[in-house]
mmCIF file of C-alpha atoms in Angstrom:
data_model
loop_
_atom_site.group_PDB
_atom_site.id
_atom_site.type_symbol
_atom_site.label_atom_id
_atom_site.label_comp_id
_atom_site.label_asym_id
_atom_site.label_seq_id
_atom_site.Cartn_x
_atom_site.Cartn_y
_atom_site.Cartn_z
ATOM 1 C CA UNK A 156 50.190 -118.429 10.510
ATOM 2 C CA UNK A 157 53.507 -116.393 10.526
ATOM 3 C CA UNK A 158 54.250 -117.806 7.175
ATOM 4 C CA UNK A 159 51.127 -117.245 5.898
ATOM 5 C CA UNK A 160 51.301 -113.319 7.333
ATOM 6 C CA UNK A 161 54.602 -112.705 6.198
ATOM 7 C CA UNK A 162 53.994 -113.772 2.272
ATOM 8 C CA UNK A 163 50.326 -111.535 2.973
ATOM 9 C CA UNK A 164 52.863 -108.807 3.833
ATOM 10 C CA UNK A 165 55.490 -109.280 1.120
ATOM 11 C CA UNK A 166 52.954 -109.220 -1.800
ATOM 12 C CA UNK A 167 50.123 -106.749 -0.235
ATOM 13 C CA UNK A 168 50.036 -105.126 -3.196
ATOM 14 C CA UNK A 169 49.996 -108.131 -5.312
ATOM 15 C CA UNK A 170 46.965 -109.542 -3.319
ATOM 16 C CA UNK A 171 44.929 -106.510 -3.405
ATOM 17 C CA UNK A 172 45.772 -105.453 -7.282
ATOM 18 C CA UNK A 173 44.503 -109.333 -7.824
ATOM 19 C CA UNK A 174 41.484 -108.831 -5.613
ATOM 20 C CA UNK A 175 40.360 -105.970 -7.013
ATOM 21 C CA UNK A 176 41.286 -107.045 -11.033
ATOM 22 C CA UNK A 177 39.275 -110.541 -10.038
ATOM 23 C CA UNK A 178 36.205 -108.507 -9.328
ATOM 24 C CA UNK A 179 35.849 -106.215 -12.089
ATOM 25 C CA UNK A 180 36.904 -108.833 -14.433
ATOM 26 C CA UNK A 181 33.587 -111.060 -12.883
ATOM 27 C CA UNK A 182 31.376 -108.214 -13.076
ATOM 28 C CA UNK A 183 32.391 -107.540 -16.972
ATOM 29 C CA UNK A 184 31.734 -110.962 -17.881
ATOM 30 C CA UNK A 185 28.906 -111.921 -15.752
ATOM 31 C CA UNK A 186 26.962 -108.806 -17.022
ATOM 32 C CA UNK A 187 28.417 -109.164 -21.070
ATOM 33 C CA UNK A 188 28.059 -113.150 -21.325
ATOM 34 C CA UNK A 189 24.550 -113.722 -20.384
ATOM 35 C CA UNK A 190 22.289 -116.109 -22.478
ATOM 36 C CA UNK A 191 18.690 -116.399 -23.617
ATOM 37 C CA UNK A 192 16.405 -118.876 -22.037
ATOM 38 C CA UNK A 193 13.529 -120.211 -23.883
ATOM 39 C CA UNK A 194 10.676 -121.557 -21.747
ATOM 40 C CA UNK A 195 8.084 -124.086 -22.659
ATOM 41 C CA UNK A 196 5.052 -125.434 -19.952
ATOM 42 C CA UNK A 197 3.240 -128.740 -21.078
ATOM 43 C CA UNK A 198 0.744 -130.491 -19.178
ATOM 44 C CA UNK A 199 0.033 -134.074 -18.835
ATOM 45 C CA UNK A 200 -3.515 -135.273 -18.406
ATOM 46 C CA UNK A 201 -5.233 -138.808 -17.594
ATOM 47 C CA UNK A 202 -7.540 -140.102 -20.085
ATOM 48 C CA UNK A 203 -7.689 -143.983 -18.841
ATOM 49 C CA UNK A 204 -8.554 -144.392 -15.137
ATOM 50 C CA UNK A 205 -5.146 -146.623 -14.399
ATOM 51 C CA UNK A 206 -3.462 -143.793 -15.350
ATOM 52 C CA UNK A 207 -4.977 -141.454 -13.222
ATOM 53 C CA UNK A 208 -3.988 -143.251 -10.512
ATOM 54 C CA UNK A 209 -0.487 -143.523 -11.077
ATOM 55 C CA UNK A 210 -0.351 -139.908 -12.311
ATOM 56 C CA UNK A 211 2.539 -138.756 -9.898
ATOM 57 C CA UNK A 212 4.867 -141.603 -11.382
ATOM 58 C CA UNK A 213 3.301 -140.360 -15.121
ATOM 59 C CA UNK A 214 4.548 -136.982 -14.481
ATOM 60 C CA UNK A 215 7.879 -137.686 -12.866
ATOM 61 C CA UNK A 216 8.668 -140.314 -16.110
ATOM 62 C CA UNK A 217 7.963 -137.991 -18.860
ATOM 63 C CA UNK A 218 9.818 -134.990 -16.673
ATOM 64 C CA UNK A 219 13.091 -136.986 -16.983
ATOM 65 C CA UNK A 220 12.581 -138.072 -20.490
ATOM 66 C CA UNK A 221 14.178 -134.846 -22.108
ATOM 67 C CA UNK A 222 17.567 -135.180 -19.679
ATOM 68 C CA UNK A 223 18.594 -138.482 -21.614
ATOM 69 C CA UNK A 224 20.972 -139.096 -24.119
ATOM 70 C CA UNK A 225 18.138 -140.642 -26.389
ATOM 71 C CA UNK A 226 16.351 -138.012 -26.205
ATOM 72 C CA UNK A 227 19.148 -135.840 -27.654
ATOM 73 C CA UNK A 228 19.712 -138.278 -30.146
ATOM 74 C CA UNK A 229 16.048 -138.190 -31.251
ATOM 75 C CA UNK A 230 15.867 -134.347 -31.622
ATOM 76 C CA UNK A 231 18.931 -134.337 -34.000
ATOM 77 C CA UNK A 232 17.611 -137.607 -35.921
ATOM 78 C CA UNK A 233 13.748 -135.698 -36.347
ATOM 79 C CA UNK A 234 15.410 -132.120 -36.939
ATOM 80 C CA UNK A 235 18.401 -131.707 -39.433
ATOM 81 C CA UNK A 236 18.461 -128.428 -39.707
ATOM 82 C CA UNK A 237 20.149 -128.981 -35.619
ATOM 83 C CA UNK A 238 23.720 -129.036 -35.934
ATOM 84 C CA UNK A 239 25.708 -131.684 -33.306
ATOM 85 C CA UNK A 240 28.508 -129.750 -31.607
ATOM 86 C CA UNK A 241 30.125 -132.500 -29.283
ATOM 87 C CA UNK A 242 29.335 -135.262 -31.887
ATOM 88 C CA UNK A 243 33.327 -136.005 -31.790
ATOM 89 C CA UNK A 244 33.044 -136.517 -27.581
ATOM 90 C CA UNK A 245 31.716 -139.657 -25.594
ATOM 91 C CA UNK A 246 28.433 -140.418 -24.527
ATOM 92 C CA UNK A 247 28.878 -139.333 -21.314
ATOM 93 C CA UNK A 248 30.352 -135.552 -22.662
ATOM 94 C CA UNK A 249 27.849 -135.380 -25.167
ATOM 95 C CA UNK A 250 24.735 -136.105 -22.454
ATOM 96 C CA UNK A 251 26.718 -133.419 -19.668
ATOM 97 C CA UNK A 252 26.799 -130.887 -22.698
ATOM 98 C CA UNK A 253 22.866 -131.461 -23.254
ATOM 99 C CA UNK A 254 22.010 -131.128 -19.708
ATOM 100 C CA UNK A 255 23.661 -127.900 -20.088
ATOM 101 C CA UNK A 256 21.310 -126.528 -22.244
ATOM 102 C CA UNK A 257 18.300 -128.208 -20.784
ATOM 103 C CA UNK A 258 16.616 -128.134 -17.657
ATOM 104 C CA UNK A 259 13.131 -129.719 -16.579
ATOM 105 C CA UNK A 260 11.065 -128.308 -13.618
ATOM 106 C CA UNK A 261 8.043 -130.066 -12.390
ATOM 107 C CA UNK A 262 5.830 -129.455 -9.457
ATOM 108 C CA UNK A 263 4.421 -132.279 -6.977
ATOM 109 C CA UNK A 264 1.177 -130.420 -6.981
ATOM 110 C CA UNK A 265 0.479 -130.061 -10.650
ATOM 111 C CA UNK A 266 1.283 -132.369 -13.921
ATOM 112 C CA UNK A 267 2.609 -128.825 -15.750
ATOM 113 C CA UNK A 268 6.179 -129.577 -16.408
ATOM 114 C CA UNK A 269 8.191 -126.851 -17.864
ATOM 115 C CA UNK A 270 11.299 -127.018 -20.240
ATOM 116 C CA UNK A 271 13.853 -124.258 -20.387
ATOM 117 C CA UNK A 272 16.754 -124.390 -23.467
ATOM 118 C CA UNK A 273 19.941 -121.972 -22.941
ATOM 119 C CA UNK A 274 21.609 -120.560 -25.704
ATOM 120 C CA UNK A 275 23.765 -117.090 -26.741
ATOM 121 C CA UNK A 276 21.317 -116.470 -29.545
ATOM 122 C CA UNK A 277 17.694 -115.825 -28.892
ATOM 123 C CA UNK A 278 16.445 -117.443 -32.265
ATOM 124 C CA UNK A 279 18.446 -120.729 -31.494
ATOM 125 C CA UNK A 280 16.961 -120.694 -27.888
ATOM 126 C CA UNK A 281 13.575 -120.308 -29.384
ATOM 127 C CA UNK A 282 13.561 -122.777 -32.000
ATOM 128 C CA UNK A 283 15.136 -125.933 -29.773
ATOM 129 C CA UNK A 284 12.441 -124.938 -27.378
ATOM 130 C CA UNK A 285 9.821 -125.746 -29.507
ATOM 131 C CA UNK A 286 11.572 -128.761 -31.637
ATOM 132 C CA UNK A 287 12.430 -130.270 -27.945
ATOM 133 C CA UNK A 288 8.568 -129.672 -26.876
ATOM 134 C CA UNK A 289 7.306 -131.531 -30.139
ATOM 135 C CA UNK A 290 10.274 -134.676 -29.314
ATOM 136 C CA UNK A 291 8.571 -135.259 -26.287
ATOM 137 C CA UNK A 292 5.327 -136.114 -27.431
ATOM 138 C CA UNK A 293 7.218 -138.561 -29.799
ATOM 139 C CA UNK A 294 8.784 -139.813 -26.863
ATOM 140 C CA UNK A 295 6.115 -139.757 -24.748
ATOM 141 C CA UNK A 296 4.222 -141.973 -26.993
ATOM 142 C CA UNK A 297 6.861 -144.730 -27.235
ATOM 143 C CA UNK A 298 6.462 -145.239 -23.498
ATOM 144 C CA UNK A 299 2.721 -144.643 -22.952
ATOM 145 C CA UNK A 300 -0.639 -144.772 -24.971
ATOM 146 C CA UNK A 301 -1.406 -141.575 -25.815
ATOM 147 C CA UNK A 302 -4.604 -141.685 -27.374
ATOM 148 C CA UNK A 303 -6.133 -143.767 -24.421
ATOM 149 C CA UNK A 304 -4.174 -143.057 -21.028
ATOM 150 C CA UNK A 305 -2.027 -140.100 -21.432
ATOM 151 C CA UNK A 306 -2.450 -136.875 -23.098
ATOM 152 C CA UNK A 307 0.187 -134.109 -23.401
ATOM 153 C CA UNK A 308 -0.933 -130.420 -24.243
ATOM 154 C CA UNK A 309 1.377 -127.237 -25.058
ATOM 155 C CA UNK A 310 -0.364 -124.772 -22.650
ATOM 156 C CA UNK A 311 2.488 -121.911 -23.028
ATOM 157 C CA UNK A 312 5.665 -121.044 -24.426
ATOM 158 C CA UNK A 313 7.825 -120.700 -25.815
ATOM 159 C CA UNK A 314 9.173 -117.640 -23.918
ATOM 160 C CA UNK A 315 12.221 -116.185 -24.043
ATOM 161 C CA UNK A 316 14.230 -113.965 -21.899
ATOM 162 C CA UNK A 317 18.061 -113.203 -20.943
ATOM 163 C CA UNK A 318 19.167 -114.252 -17.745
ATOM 164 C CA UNK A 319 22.661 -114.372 -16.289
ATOM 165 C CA UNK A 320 24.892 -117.244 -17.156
ATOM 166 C CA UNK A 321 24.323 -120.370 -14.653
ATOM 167 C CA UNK A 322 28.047 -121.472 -14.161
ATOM 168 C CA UNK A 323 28.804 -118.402 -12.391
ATOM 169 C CA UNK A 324 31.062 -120.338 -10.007
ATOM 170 C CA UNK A 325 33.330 -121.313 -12.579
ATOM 171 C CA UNK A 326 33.543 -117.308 -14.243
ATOM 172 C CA UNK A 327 34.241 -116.405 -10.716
ATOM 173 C CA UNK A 328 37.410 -118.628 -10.541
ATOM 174 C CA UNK A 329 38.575 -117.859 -13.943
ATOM 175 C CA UNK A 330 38.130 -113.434 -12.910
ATOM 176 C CA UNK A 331 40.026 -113.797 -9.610
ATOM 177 C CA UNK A 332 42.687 -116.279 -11.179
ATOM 178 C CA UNK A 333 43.091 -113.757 -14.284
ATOM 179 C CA UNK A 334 43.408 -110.723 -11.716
ATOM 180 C CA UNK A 335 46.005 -112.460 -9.386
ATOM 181 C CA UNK A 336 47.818 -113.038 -12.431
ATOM 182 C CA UNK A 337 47.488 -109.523 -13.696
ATOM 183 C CA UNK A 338 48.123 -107.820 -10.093
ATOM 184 C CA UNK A 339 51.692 -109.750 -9.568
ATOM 185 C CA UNK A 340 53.212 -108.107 -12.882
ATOM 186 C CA UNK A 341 51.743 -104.703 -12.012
ATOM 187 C CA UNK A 342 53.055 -104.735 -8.752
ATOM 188 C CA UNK A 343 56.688 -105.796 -10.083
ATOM 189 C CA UNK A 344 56.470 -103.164 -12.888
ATOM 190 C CA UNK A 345 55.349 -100.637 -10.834
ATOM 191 C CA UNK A 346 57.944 -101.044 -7.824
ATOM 192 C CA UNK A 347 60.556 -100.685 -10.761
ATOM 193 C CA UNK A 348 59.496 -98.070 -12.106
ATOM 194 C CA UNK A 349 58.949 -96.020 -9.098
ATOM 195 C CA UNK A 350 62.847 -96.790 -8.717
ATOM 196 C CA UNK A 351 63.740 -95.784 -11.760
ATOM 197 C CA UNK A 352 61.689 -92.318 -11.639
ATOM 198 C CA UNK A 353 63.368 -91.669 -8.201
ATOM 199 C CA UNK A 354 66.575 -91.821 -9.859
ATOM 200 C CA UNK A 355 65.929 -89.825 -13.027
ATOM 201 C CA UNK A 356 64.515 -87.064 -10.182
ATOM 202 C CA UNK A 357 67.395 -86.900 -8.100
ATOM 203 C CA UNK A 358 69.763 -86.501 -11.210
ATOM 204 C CA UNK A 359 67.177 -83.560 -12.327
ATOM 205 C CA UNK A 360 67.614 -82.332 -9.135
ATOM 206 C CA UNK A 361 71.548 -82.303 -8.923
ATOM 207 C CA UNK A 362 71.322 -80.483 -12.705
ATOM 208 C CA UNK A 363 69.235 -78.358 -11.624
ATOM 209 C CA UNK A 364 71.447 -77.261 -8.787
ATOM 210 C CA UNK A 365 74.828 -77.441 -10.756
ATOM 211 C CA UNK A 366 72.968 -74.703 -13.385
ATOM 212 C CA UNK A 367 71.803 -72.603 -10.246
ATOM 213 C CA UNK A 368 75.253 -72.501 -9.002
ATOM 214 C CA UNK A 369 76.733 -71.673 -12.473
ATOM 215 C CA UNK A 370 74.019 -68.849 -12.964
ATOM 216 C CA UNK A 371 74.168 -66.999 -9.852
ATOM 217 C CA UNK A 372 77.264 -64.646 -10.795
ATOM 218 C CA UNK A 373 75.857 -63.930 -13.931
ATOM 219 C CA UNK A 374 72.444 -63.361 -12.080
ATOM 220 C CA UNK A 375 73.903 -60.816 -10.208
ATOM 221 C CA UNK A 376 75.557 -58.977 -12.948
ATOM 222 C CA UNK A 377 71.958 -58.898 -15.028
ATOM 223 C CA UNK A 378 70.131 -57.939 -11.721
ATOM 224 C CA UNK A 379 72.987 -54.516 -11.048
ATOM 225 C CA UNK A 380 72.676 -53.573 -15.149
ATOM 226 C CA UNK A 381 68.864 -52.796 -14.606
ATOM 227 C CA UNK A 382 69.491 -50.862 -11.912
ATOM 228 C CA UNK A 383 72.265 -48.544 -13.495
ATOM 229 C CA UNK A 384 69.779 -48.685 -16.142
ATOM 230 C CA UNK A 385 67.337 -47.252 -14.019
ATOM 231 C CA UNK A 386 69.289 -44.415 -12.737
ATOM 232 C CA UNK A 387 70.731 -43.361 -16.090
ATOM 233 C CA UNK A 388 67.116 -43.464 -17.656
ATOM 234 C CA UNK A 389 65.385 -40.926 -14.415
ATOM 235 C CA UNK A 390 68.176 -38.548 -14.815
ATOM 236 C CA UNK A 391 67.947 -38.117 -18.218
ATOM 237 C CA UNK A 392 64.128 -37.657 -17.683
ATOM 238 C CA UNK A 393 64.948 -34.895 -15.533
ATOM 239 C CA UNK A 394 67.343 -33.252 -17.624
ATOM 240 C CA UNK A 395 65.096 -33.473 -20.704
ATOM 241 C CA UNK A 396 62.161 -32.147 -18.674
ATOM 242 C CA UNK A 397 64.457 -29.160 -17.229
ATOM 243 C CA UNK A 398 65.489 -28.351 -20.764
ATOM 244 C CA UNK A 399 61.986 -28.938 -22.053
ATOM 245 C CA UNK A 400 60.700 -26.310 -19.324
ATOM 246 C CA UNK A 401 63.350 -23.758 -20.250
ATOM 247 C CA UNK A 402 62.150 -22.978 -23.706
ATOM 248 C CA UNK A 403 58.568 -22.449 -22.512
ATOM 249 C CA UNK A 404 59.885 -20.045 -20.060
ATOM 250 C CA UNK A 405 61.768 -17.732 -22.946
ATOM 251 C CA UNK A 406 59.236 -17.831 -25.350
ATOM 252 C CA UNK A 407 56.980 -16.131 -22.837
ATOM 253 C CA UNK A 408 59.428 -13.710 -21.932
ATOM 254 C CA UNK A 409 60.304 -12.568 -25.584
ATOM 255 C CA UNK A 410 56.803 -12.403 -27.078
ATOM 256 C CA UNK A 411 56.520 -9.367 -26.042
ATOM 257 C CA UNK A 412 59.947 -7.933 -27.274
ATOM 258 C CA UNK A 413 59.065 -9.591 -30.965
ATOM 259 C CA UNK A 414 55.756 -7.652 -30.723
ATOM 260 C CA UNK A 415 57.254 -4.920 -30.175
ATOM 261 C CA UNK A 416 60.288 -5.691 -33.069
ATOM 262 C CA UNK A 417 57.963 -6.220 -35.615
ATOM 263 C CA UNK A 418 55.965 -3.125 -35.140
ATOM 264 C CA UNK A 419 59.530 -0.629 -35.213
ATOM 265 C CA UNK A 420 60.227 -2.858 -38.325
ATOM 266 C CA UNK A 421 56.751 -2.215 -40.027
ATOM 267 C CA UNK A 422 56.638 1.039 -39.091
ATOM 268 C CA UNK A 423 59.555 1.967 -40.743
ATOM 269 C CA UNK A 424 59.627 0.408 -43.346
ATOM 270 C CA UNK A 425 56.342 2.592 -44.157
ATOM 271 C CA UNK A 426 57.845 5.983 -43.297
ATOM 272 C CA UNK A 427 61.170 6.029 -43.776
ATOM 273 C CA UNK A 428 63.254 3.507 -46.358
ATOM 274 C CA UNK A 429 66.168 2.222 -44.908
ATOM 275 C CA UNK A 430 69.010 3.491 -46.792
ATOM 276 C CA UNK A 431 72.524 1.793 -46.659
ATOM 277 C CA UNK A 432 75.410 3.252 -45.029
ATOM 278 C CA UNK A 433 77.928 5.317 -46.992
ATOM 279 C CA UNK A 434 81.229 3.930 -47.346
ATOM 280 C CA UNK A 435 84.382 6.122 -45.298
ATOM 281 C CA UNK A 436 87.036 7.484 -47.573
ATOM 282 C CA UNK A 437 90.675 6.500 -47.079
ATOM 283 C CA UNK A 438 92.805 8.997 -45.660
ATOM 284 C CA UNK A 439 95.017 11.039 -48.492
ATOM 285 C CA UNK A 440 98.527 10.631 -48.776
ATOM 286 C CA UNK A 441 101.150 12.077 -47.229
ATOM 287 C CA UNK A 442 103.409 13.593 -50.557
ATOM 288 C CA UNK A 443 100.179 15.697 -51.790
ATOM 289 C CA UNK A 444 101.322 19.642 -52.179
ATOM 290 C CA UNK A 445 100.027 21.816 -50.153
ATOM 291 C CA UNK A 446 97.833 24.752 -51.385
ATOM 292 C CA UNK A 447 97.108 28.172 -50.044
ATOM 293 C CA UNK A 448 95.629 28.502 -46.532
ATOM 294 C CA UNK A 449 93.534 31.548 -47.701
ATOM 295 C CA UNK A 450 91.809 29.827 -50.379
ATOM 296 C CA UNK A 451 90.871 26.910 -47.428
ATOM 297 C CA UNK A 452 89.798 29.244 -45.138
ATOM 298 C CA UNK A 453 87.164 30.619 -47.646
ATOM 299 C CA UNK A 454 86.399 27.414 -48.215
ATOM 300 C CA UNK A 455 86.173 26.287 -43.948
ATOM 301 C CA UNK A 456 83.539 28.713 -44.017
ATOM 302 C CA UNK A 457 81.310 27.731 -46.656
ATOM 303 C CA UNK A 458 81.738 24.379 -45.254
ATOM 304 C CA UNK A 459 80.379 25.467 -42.044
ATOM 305 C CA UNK A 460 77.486 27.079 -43.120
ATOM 306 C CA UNK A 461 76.405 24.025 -45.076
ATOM 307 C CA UNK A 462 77.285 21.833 -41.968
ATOM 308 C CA UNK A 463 74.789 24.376 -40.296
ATOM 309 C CA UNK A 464 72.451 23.826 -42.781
ATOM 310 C CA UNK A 465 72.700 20.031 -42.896
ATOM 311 C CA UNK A 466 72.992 19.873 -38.982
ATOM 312 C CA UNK A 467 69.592 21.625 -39.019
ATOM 313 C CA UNK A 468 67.883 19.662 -41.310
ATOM 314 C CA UNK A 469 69.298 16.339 -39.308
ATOM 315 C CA UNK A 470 67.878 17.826 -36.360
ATOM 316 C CA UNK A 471 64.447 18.014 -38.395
ATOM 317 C CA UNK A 472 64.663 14.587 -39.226
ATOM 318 C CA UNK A 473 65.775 12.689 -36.154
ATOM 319 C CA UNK A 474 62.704 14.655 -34.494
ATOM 320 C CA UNK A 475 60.555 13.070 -37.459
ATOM 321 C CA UNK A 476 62.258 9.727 -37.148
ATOM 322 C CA UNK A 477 63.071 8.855 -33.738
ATOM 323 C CA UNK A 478 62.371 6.075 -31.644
ATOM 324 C CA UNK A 479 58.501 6.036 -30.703
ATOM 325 C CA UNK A 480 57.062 5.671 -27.113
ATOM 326 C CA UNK A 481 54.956 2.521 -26.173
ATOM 327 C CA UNK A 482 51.796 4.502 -26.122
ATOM 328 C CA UNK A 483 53.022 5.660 -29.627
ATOM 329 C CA UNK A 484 53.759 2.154 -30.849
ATOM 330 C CA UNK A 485 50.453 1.233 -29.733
ATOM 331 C CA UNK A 486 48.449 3.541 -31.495
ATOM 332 C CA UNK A 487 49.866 2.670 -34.832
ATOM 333 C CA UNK A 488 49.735 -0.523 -34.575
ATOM 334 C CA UNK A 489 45.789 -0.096 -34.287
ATOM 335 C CA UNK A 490 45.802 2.534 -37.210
ATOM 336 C CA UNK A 491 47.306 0.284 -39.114
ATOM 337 C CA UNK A 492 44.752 -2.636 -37.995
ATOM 338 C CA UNK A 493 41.915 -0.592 -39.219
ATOM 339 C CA UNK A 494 43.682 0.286 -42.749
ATOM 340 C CA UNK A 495 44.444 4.405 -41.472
ATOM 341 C CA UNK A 496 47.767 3.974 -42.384
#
């Protein structure tokens, strides 16, 4: 028992890969290699009063007639067209492969006997069926008189259905022995390569480490760059915004002055041209001769009255052209919105 428990524990996994291979390979084949059966039901009467009263032995003779060799041989010699498949094998193979395909059932309390043919096609089932129905009233009527005592009738058949193969036992042996067989390499396989994988995932795992360690300065480096980055970037923003904000500011400040510009500018423009300076004369030199003072002083006073004169008329004209008041500048500019000017 220890043996036995320590091999159970050694292969485990053998045993229950087998166990469960063995089973799905029986349920495969006992469900895919099914045959047809082909049913025929004859029944034997009495016609001759000695008969009748040995009609149990009547029944059970003819029942067995269609398990014998002869029998076989008959249904090949009346029906060519049946092809001999174990005609190379012994007697005794040949009758074990015909009991095979035929069965006989008879009950005690009837003469119906019924006939059943296997096969994997239906038409084959169906036709031996009826050419082994037809055989036995040949046969029948080399062993008994069948116009006077015995009389055989075909009262049904043939029928034919699929049922599940009948040497189950043997499919059963063949699954578990195929799924042993199967369940001992997978469990060999498997165990080696579930030692091979462990390896190949511990070296990934030491790679994997030896990059992290190599990465992490330059990690670090890349992670401090953003963050420079960062800083650089919002003080900028600020700086751009301040400068941005500035400009708004003095444009509101000097609209009014450039209102104010371009109406001085208009208005004189209309009024009074704008005449360029006159150029200053250079001073005269120093070896001129020098006239008579009398003659200059008539002159001084001409001079003076026209200085007068021209100081007067200045007067006149800075009082026509100087600067205007607001209220002024205000007023033309509306005069000259509605055309006055």
């Amino acid at each position: 028992m220890e043996k036995i428990q320590s091999i159970f524990a050694e292969n485990k996994k053998a045993i229950l890969w087998g166990a469960a291979l063995g089973a799905i390979f029986f349920v495969i084949s006992f469900l895919s290699f099914r045959v047809y059966e082909s049913t025929v039901s004859i029944m034997i009467t009495a016609k001759s009063e000695a008969a009748s009263f040995q009609m149990d032995e009547v029944v059970a003779n003819i029942s067995k007639l269609p398990e014998t060799l002869a029998f076989y041989d008959r249904l090949l010699a009346n029906n060519l067209d049946v092809r001999d498949v174990v005609y190379s094998k012994n007697q005794t193979q040949r009758r074990d492969f015909w009991n095979e395909i035929v069965s006989v059932k008879s009950d005690k309390k009837s003469s119906i006997i019924e006939i059943s043919i296997e096969s994997f096609d239906e038409n084959v089932a169906t036709q031996l069926a009826n050419k082994t129905a037809r055989t036995l009233f040949d046969t029948a009527n080399l062993y008994y008189n069948v116009k006077t005592d015995v009389d055989l009738r075909l009262i049904d058949g043939p029928i034919t259905k699929k049922v599940s193969i009948s040497q189950w036992p043997w499919l059963l042996l063949a699954s578990l022995a195929l799924g042993f067989a199967i369940g001992f390499v997978i469990s060999q396989t498997s165990s080696l390569l579930l030692e091979a994988l462990s390896k190949q995932f511990e070296k990934i795992k030491e790679w994997k480490q030896m990059r992290m360690q190599e990465s992490s300065p330059t990690k670090k480096i890349e992670t401090e760059e953003p963050m420079e980055e960062e800083k650089t970037s919002g003080s900028d923003e600020r700086a751009v915004e301040a400068v941005a904000a500035e400009p708004k500011k003095d444009a509101e400040k000097s609209l009014e002055d450039k209102e104010l510009e371009t109406l001085n500018k208009i208005i004189q423009q209309d009024i009074y041209p704008n005449f360029p300076e006159m150029p200053k004369h250079a001073s005269a030199p120093d070896n001129l001769p020098i006239a008579d003072s009398s003659f200059y002083m008539a002159d001084e006073k001409m001079n003076e009255e026209k200085v007068a004169e021209a100081n007067e008329e200045t007067s006149e004209a800075e009082q026509l052209h100087r600067e205007p008041t607001p209220e002024e500048l205000k007023k033309r500019l509306n005069e000259l919105l509605k055309g006055k000017i």
